[in-house]
Coordinates of C-alpha atoms in Angstrom, one line a residue:
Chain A
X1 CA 46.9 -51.6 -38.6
X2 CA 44.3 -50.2 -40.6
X3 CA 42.0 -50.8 -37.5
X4 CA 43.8 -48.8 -35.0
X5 CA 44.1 -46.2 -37.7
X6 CA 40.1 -46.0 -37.9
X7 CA 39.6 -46.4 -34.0
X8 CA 42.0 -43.5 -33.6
X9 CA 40.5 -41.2 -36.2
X10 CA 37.1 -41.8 -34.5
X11 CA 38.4 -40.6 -31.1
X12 CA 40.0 -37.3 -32.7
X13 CA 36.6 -36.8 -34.1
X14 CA 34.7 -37.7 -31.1
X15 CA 33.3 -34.2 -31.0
X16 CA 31.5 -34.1 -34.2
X17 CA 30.3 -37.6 -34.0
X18 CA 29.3 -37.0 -30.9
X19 CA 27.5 -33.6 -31.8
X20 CA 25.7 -35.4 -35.2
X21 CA 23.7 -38.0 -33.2
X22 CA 22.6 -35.7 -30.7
X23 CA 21.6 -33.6 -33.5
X24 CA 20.0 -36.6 -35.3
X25 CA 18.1 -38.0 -32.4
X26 CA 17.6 -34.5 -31.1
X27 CA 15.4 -34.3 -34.5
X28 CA 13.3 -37.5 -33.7
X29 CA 12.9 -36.2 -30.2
X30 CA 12.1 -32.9 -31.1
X31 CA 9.0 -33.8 -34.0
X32 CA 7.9 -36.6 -31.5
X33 CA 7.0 -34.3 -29.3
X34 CA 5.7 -30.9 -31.7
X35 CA 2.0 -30.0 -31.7
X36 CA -0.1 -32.1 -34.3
X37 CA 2.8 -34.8 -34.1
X38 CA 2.7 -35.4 -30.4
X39 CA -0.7 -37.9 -31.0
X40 CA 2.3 -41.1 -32.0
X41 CA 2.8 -41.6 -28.8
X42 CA -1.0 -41.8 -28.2
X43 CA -1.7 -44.2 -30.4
X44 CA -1.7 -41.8 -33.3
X45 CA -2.8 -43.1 -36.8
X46 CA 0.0 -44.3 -39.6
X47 CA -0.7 -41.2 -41.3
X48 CA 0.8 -39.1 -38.0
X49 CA 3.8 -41.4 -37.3
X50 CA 4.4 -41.1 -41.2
X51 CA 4.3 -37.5 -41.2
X52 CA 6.4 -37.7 -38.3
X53 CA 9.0 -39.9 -39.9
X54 CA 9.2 -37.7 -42.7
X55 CA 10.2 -34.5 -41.1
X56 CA 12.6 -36.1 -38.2
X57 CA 13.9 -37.7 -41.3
X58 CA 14.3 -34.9 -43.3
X59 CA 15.6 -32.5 -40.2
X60 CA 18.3 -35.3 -39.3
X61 CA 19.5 -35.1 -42.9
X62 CA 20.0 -31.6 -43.1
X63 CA 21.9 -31.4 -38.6
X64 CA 24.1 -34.5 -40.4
X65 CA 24.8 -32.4 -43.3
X66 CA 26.1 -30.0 -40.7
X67 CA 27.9 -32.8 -38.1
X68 CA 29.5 -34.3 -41.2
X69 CA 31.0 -30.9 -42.5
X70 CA 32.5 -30.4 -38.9
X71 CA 33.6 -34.2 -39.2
X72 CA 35.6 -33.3 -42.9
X73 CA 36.9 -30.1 -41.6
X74 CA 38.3 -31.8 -38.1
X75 CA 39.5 -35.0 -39.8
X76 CA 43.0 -33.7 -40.8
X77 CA 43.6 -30.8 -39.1
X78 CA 42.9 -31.7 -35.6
X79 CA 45.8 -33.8 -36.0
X80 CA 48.4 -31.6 -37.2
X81 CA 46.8 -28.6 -34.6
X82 CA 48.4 -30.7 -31.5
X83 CA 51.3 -32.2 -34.1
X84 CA 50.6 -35.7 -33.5
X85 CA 50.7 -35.9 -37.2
X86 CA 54.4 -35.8 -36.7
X87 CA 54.2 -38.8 -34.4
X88 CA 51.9 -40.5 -37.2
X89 CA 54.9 -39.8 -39.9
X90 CA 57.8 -41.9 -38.7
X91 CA 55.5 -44.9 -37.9
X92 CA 55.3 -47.7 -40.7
X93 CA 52.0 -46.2 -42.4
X94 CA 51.4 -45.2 -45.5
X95 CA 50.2 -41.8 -46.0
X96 CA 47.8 -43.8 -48.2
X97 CA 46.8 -45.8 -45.4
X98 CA 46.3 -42.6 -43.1
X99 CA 44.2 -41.4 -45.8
X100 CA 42.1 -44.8 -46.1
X101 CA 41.4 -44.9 -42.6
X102 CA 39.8 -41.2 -42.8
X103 CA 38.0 -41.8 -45.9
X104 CA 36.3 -45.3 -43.9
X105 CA 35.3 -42.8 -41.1
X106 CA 33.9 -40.1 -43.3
X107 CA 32.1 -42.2 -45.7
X108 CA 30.6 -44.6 -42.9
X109 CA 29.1 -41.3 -41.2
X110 CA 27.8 -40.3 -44.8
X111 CA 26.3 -44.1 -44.8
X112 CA 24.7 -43.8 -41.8
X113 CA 23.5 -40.4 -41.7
X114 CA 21.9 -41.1 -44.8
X115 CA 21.0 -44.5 -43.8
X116 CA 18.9 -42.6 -40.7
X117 CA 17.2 -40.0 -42.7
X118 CA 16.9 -41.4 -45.7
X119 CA 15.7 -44.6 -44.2
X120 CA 12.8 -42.6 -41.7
X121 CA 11.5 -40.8 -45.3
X122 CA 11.8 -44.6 -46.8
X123 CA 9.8 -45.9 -44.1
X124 CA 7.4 -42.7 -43.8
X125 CA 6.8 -43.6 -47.6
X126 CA 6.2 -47.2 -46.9
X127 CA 3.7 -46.8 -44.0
X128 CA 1.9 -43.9 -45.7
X129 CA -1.7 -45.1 -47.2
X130 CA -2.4 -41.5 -48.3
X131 CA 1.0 -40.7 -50.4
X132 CA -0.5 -37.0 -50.9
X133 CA 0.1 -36.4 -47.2
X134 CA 3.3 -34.3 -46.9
X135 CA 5.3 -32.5 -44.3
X136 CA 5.8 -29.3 -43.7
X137 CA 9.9 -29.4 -44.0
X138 CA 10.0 -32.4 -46.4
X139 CA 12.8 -32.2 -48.3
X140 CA 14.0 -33.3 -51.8
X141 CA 17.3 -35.7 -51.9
X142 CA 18.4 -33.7 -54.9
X143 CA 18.1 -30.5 -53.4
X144 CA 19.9 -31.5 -50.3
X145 CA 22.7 -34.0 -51.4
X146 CA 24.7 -31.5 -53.6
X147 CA 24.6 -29.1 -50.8
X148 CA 26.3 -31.9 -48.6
X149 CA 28.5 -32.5 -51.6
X150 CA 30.1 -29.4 -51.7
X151 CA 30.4 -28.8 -47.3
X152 CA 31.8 -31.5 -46.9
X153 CA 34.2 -31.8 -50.1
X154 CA 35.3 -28.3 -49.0
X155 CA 35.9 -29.1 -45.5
X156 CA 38.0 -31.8 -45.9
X157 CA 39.9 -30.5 -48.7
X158 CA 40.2 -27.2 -46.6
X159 CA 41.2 -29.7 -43.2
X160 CA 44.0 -31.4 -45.4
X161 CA 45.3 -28.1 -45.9
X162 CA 44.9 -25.8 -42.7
X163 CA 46.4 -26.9 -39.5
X164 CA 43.4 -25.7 -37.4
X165 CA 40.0 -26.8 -37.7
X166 CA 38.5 -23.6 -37.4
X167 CA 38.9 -21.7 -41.3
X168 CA 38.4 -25.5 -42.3
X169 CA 35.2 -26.4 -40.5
X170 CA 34.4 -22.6 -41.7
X171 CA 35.0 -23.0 -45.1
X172 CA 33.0 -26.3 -45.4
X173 CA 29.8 -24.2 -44.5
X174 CA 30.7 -21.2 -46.4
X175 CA 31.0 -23.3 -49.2
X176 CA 27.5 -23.6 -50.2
X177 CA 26.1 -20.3 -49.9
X178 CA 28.7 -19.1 -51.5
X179 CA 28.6 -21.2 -54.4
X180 CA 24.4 -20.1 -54.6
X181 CA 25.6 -16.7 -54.8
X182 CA 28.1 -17.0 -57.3
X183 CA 25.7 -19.2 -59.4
X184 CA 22.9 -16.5 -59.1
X185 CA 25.2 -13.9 -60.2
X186 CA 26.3 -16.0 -63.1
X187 CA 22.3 -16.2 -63.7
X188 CA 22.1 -12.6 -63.7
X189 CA 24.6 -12.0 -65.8
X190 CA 24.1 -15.2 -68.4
X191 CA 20.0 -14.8 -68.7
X192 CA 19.4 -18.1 -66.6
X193 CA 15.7 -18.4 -65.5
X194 CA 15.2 -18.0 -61.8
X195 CA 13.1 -22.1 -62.1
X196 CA 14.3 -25.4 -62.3
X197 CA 17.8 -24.9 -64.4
X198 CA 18.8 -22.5 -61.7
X199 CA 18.5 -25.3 -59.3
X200 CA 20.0 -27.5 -61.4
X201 CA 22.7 -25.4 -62.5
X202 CA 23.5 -24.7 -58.7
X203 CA 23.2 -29.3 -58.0
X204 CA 25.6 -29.7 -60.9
X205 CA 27.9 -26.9 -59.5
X206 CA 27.8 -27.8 -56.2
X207 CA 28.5 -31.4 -56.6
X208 CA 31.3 -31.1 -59.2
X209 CA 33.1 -28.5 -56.6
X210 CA 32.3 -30.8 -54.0
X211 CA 33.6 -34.0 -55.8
X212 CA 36.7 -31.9 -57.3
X213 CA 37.9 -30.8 -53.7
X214 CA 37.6 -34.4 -52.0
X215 CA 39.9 -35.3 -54.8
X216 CA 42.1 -32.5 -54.9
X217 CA 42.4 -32.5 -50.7
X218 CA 43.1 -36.5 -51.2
X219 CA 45.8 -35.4 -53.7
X220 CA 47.3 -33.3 -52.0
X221 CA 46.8 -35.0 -48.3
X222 CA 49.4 -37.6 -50.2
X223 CA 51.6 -35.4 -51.7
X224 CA 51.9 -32.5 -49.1
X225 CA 55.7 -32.3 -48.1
X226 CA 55.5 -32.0 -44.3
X227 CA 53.0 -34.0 -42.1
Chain B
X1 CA 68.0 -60.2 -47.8
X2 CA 71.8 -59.9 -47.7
X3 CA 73.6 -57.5 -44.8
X4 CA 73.7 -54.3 -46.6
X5 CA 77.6 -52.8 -46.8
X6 CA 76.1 -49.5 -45.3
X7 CA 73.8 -49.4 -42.7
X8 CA 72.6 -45.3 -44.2
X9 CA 74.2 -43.5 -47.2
X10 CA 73.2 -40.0 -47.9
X11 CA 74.7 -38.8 -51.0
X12 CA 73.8 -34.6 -52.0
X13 CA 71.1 -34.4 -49.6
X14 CA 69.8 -30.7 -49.8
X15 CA 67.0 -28.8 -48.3
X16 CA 65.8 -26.1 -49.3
X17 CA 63.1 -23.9 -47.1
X18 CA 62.5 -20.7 -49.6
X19 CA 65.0 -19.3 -50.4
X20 CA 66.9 -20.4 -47.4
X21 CA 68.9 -23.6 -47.5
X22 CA 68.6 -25.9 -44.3
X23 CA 70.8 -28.9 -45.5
X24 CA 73.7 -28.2 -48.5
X25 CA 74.6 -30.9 -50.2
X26 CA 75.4 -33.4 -47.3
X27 CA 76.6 -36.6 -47.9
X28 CA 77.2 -39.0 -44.4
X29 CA 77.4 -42.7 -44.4
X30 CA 77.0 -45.3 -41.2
X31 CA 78.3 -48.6 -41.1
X32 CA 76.0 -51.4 -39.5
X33 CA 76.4 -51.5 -36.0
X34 CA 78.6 -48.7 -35.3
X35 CA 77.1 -45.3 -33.7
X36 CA 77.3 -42.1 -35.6
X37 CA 77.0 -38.9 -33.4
X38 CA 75.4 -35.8 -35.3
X39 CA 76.7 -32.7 -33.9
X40 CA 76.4 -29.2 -34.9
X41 CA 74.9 -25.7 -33.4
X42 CA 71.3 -24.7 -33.1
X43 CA 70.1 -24.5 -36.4
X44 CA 73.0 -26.3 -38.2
X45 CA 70.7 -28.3 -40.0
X46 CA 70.6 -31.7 -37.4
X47 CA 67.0 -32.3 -37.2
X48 CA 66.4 -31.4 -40.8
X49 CA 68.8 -34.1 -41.9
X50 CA 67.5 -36.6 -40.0
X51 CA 63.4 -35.9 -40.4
X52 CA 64.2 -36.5 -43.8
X53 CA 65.8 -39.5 -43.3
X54 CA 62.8 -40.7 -41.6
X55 CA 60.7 -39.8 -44.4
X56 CA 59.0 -36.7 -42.6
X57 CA 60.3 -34.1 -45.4
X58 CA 61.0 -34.8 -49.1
X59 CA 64.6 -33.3 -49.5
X60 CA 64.9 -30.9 -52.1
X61 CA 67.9 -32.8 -54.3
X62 CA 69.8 -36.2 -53.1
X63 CA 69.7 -39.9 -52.3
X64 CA 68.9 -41.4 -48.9
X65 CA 69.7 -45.3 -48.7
X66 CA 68.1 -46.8 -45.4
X67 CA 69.6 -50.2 -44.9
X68 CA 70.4 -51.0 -48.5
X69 CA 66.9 -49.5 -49.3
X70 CA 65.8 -46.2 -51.4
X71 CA 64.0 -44.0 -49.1
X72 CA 62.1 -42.4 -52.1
X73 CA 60.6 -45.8 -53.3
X74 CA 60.2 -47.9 -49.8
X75 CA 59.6 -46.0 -46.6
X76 CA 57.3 -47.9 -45.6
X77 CA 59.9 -51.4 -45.6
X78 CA 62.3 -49.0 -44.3
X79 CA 60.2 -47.3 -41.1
X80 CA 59.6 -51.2 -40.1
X81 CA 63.2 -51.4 -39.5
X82 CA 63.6 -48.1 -37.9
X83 CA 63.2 -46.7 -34.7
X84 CA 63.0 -42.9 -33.8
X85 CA 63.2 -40.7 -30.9
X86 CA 62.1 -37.0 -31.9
X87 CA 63.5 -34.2 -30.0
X88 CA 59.9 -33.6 -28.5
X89 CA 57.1 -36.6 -28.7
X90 CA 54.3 -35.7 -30.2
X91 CA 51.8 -38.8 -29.5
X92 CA 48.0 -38.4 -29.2
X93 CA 48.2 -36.8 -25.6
X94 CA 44.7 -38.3 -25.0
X95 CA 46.1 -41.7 -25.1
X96 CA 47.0 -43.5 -22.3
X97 CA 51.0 -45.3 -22.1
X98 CA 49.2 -48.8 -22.4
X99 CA 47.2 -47.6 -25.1
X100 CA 49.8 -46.1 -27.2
X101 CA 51.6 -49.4 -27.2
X102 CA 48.9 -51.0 -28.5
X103 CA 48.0 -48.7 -31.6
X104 CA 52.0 -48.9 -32.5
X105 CA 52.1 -52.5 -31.5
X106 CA 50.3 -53.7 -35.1
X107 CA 52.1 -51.6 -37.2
X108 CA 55.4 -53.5 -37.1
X109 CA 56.1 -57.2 -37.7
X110 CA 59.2 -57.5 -34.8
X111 CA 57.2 -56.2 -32.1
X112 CA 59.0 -57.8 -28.9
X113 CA 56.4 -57.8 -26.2
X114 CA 58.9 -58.7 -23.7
X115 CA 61.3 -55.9 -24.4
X116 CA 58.7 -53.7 -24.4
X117 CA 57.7 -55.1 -20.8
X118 CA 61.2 -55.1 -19.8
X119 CA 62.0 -51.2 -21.0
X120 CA 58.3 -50.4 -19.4
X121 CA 59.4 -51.6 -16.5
X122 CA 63.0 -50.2 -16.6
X123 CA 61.6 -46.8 -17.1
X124 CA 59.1 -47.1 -14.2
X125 CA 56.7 -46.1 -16.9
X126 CA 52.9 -45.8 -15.4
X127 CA 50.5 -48.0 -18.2
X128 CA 47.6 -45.9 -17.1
X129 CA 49.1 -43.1 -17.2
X130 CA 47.5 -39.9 -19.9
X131 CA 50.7 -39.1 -22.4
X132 CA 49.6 -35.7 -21.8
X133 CA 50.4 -36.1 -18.4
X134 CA 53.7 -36.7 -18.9
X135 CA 56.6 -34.6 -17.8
X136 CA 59.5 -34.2 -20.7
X137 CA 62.0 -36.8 -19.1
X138 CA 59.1 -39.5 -19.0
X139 CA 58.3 -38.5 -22.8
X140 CA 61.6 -39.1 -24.0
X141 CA 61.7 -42.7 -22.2
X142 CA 58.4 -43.5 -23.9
X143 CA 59.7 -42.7 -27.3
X144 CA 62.6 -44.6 -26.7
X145 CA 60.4 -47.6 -25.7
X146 CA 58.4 -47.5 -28.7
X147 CA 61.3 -47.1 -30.8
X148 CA 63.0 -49.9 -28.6
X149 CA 60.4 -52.5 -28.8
X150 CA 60.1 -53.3 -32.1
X151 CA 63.9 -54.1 -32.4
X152 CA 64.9 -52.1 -35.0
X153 CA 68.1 -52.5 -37.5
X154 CA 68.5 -48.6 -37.3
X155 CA 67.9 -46.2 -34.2
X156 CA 67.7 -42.4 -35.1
X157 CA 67.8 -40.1 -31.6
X158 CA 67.1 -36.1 -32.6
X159 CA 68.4 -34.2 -29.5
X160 CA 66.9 -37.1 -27.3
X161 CA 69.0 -35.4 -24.1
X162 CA 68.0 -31.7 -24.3
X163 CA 66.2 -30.8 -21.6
X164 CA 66.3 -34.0 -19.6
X165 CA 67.3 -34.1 -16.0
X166 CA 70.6 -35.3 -15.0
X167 CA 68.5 -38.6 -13.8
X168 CA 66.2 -39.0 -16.7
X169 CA 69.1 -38.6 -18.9
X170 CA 70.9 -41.8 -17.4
X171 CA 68.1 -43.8 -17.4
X172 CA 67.8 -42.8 -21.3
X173 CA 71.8 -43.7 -21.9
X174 CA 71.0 -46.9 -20.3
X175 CA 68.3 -47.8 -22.5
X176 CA 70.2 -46.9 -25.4
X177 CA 72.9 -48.7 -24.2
X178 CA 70.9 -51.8 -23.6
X179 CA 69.9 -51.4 -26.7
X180 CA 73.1 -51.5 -28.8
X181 CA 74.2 -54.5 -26.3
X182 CA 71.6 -56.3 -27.1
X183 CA 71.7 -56.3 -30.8
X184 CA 73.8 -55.3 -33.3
X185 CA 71.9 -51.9 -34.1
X186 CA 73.0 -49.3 -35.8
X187 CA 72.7 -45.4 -34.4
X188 CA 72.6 -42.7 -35.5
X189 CA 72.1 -39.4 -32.7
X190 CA 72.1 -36.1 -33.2
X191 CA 72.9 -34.1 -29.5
X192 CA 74.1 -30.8 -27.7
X193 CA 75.5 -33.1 -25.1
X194 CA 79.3 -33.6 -26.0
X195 CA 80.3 -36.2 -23.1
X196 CA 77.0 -38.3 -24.1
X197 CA 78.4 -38.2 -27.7
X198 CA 82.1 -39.0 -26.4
X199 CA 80.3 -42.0 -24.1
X200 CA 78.3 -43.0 -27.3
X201 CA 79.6 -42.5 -30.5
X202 CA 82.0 -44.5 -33.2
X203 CA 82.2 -41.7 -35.1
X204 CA 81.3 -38.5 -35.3
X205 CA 80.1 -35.8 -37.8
X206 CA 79.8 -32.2 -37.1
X207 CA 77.9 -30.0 -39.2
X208 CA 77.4 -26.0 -39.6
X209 CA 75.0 -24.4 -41.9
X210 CA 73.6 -27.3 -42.9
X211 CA 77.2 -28.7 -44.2
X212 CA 79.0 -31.4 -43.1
X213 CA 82.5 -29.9 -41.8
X214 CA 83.8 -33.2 -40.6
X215 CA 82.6 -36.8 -40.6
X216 CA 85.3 -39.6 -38.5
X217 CA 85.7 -42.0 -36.6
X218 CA 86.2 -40.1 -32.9
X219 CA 89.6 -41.5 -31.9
X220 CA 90.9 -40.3 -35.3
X221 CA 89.5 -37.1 -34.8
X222 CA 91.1 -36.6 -31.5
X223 CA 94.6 -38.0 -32.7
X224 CA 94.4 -36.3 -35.7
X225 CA 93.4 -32.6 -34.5
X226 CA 95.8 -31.1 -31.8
X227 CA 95.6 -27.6 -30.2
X228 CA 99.0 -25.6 -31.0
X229 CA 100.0 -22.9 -28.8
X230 CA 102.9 -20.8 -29.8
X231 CA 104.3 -17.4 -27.5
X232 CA 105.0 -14.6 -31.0
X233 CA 108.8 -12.3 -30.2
X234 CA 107.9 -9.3 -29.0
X235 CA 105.7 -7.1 -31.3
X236 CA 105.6 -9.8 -34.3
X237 CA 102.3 -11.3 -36.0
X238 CA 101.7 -15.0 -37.5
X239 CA 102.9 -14.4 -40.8
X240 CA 102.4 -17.9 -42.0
X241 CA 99.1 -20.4 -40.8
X242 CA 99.9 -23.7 -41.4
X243 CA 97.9 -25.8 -43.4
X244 CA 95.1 -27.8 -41.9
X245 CA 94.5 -25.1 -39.7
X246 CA 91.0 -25.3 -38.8
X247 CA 90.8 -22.0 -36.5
X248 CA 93.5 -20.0 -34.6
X249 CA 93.5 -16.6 -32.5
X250 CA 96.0 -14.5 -31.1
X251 CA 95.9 -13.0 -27.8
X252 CA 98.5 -10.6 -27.0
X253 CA 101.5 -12.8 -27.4
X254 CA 100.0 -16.3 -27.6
X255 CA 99.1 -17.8 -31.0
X256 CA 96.2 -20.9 -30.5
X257 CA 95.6 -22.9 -33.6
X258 CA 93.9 -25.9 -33.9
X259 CA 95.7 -28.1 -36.4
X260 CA 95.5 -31.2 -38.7
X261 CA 98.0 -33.8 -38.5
X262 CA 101.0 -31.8 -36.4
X263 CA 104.0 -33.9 -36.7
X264 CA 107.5 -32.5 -36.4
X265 CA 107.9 -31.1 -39.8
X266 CA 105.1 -29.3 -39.2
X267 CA 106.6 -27.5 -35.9
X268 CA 109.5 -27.1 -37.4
X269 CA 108.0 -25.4 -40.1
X270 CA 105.8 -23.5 -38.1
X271 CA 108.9 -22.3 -36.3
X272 CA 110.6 -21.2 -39.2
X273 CA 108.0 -19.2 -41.2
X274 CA 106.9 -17.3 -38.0
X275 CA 108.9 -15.7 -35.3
X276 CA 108.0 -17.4 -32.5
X277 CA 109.9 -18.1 -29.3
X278 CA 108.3 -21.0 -28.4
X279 CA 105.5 -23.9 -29.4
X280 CA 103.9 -26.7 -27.0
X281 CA 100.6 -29.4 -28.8
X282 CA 97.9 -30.2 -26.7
X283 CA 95.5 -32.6 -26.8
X284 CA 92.2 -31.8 -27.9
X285 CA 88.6 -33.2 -25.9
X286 CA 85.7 -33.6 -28.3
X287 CA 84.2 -30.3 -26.8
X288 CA 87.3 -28.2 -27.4
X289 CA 87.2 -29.4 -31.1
X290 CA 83.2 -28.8 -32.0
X291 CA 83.9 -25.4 -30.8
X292 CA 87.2 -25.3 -32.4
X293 CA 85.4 -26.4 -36.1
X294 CA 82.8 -23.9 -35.4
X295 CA 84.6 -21.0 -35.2
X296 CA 86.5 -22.0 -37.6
X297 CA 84.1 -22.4 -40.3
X298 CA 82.3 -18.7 -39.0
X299 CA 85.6 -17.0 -40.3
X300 CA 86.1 -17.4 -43.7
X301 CA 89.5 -19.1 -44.9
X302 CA 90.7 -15.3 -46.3
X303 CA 89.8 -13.3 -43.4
X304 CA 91.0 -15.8 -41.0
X305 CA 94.4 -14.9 -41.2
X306 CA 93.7 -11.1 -41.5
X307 CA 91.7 -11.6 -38.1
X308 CA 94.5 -12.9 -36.7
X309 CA 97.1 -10.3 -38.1
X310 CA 94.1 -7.4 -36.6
X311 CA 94.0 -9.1 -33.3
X312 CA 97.6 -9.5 -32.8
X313 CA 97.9 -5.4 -33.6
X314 CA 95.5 -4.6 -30.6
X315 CA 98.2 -5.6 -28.2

């Protein structure tokens, strides 16, 4: 049961899967071919397919941060937008089950977005003799993952709740800048340095929103009265 | 598991939407295997009733028992026994027939593959075919198959008919019917459609703002309700209404009332409280009676004989 469930979630969400690993392999194609980076396909030195590795791993990160926060805020509310969620109610499921099988498709697309990404800077990393050499738009997994955190945690709370994916998909990208801005407004006004504690101030924010609406749109995904 | 003594009991089921209340305090029970047929108005509270009994909306106070099982603890046990045909189908309209069959096919441990090849085939049902593609007649047999195929103990129909073509609509009946042949099913349908319900139905309840006026067997209910019509004297009004009345109405000099249990006593009472020349009982069609109740329970009990007095002054 809980196969058909996935297999049917990953059709409703065809168009942000789909739109992710263009995105993603848009991003390898795209720093394959830049000036400076182009020389990998000419028998460039480790150095150059590192460098390359690293920014088409860090640029897939931050598309998938943007296909996965479409993914959340689609997930729930694509379904009740045409109703089938109706048809999904009087069939033997759980609405713990329903919930599972959405979970499985948006953590596997966390798993392998990250796997991509964070696997290219991993590898850049690995083949890289000269660990001084950076790219341009590498970017830090501490920085980033909060950020992904909160999009995503507010998109699919925001899908379990709306009944169109548009405010929910919205909301999901709204979420982080305005998070930053309430968190640099709460610097203003509490003192905070504009250095490190700022950032993490704004990681710990971001992640505890993030992780508190996954849970609360799971909660109340379960306990919401109509499908 | 033992045969459970009711095959639904609903005991103070309300809804409440706001401040607005959809269901009030209904209480209906269905024997296994007989056929219960769920009328009422647009907006009588029907489809609310029964999308709570399938677990769709959390009532706001009451008990639903689903074949000897609490809907509140085990919908889940409960849904694997049940099959469903919503007033509209809502399936994944990017699915095909075939492939709709097989994501429901799983979820239940009865699946009858060769029911479900015999109803596809006796609704001429196209496996290939998009569900978005389908018109509303073809929708309605598809929910009817998928409700079908897993040979459920209990089949809830929401307003299966409305809509339907006289065709389609046969072809439905027939299903249905094959189903309650073949089995010893229990359903439960809720329907504009008065000679479907008369074709169908054990018993019957009617409801009206989301009450339950009348819940009976349906010969009972047409023995037991007969339409009295009575020609006033000259310039006189009903001064009496006997009891039972359910509605009445006076038009010039004839007096209609539709009446519980009329025997003699209560003609030759009716005779003698009221000046009346003279009184002939009817029979009653199913029809005639769910319009009857209706109008009856729109006029309150106090106004319904001053309406009667007031309509009887016109002439």
């Amino acid at each position: 049961m809980l196969m058909q469930l996935i297999r049917k979630d990953l059709r409703i969400c065809r168009l942000p899967i789909l739109v992710g690993v263009a995105m993603v392999i848009g991003a390898f194609v795209l720093m394959s071919t830049m000036d400076g980076l182009s020389g990998v396909w000419r028998g460039g030195s480790i150095e150059t397919w590192s460098v390359m590795l690293k920014t088409a791993g860090s640029l897939s990160i931050i598309t998938s941060i943007i296909a996965l926060t479409m993914l959340a805020g689609t997930i729930f509310a694509a379904e009740r937008a045409d109703r089938s969620s109706e048809f999904l109610a009087y069939l033997p499921p759980s609405r713990a089950q329903v919930l599972l099988s959405k979970a499985i498709v948006l953590g596997a697309s966390c798993v392998l977005a990250l796997c991509v990404g964070g696997g290219s800077i991993a590898l850049a990393d690995w083949l890289s003799v000269d660990h001084s050499v950076n790219s341009s738009l590498q970017i830090r997994m501490r920085d980033v993952v909060p950020i992904a955190v909160v999009s995503i945690g507010v998109g699919w709370c925001a899908s379990a709740r709306f009944a169109n994916t548009g405010p929910s998909v919205g909301l999901g990208f709204a979420a982080p800048i305005v998070l930053s801005a309430g968190v640099l407004l709460a610097s203003y006004f509490f003192g905070i340095p504009n250095d490190e504690s700022f950032r993490t101030t704004y990681a710990a924010c971001s992640t505890a929103t993030g992780l508190a609406c996954l849970v609360g749109g799971s909660v109340y995904f379960i306990r919401r009265v109509e499908p | 598991m033992s045969r459970p003594k009711l095959a639904v009991d609903i005991r103070g089921l309300m809804k409440r939407f706001g401040r607005s209340t959809a269901v009030d305090t209904v209480g209906l029970s269905i024997r296994p295997g007989s056929t219960l047929g769920l009328l009422g108005p647009n907006g009588a509270g029907k489809s609310t009733t029964l999308r709570m009994l399938m677990g769709m909306l959390r009532p706001t106070a009451g008990s639903i028992n689903v074949l000897g099982r609490d809907l509140a603890t085990e919908a889940a046990q409960i849904k694997q026994r049940v099959g469903y045909v919503p007033d509209a189908n809502y399936a994944y309209r990017w699915m095909t027939v075939e492939r709709v069959i097989r994501f429901c096919r799983p979820m239940y441990r009865h699946w009858n593959d060769d029911r479900c090849a015999e109803l596809l085939d006796m609704f001429q049902l196209s496996a290939n075919k998009k569900i978005g593609s389908l018109s509303k007649g073809m929708l309605a047999k598809l929910s009817l198959l998928l409700a079908l195929s897993h040979e459920p103990d209990l089949l809830v129909l929401d307003e299966p008919l409305s809509g339907l073509d006289p065709i389609a609509r046969d072809d439905f009946i027939e299903g249905v019917m094959r189903g309650i042949c073949s089995g010893t099913q229990t359903i439960l349908f809720s329907s504009h459609q008065l000679d479907e319900v008369s074709k169908l139905a054990d018993d019957v309840a009617i409801m009206n703002h989301g009450r339950v006026l009348i819940h009976r067997p349906l010969d009972e209910l047409l023995s037991s309700f007969k339409r009295v019509r009575a020609v006033l004297q000259d310039g006189r009004l009903p001064a009496v209404i006997p009891k039972g009345t359910i509605w009445q109405s006076v038009n010039r000099r004839e007096w209609a009332l539709t009446v519980q249990d009329v025997d003699d006593t209560l003609i030759d009472q009716l005779k003698s409280e009221n000046s009346v020349d003279s009184i002939e009982v009817a029979e009653l069609s199913l029809d005639e009676l769910f319009r009857d109740f209706i109008r009856g329970d729109e006029t309150p009990d106090d106004q319904r004989h001053e309406k009667a007095q007031c309509e009887a002054a016109e002439c």
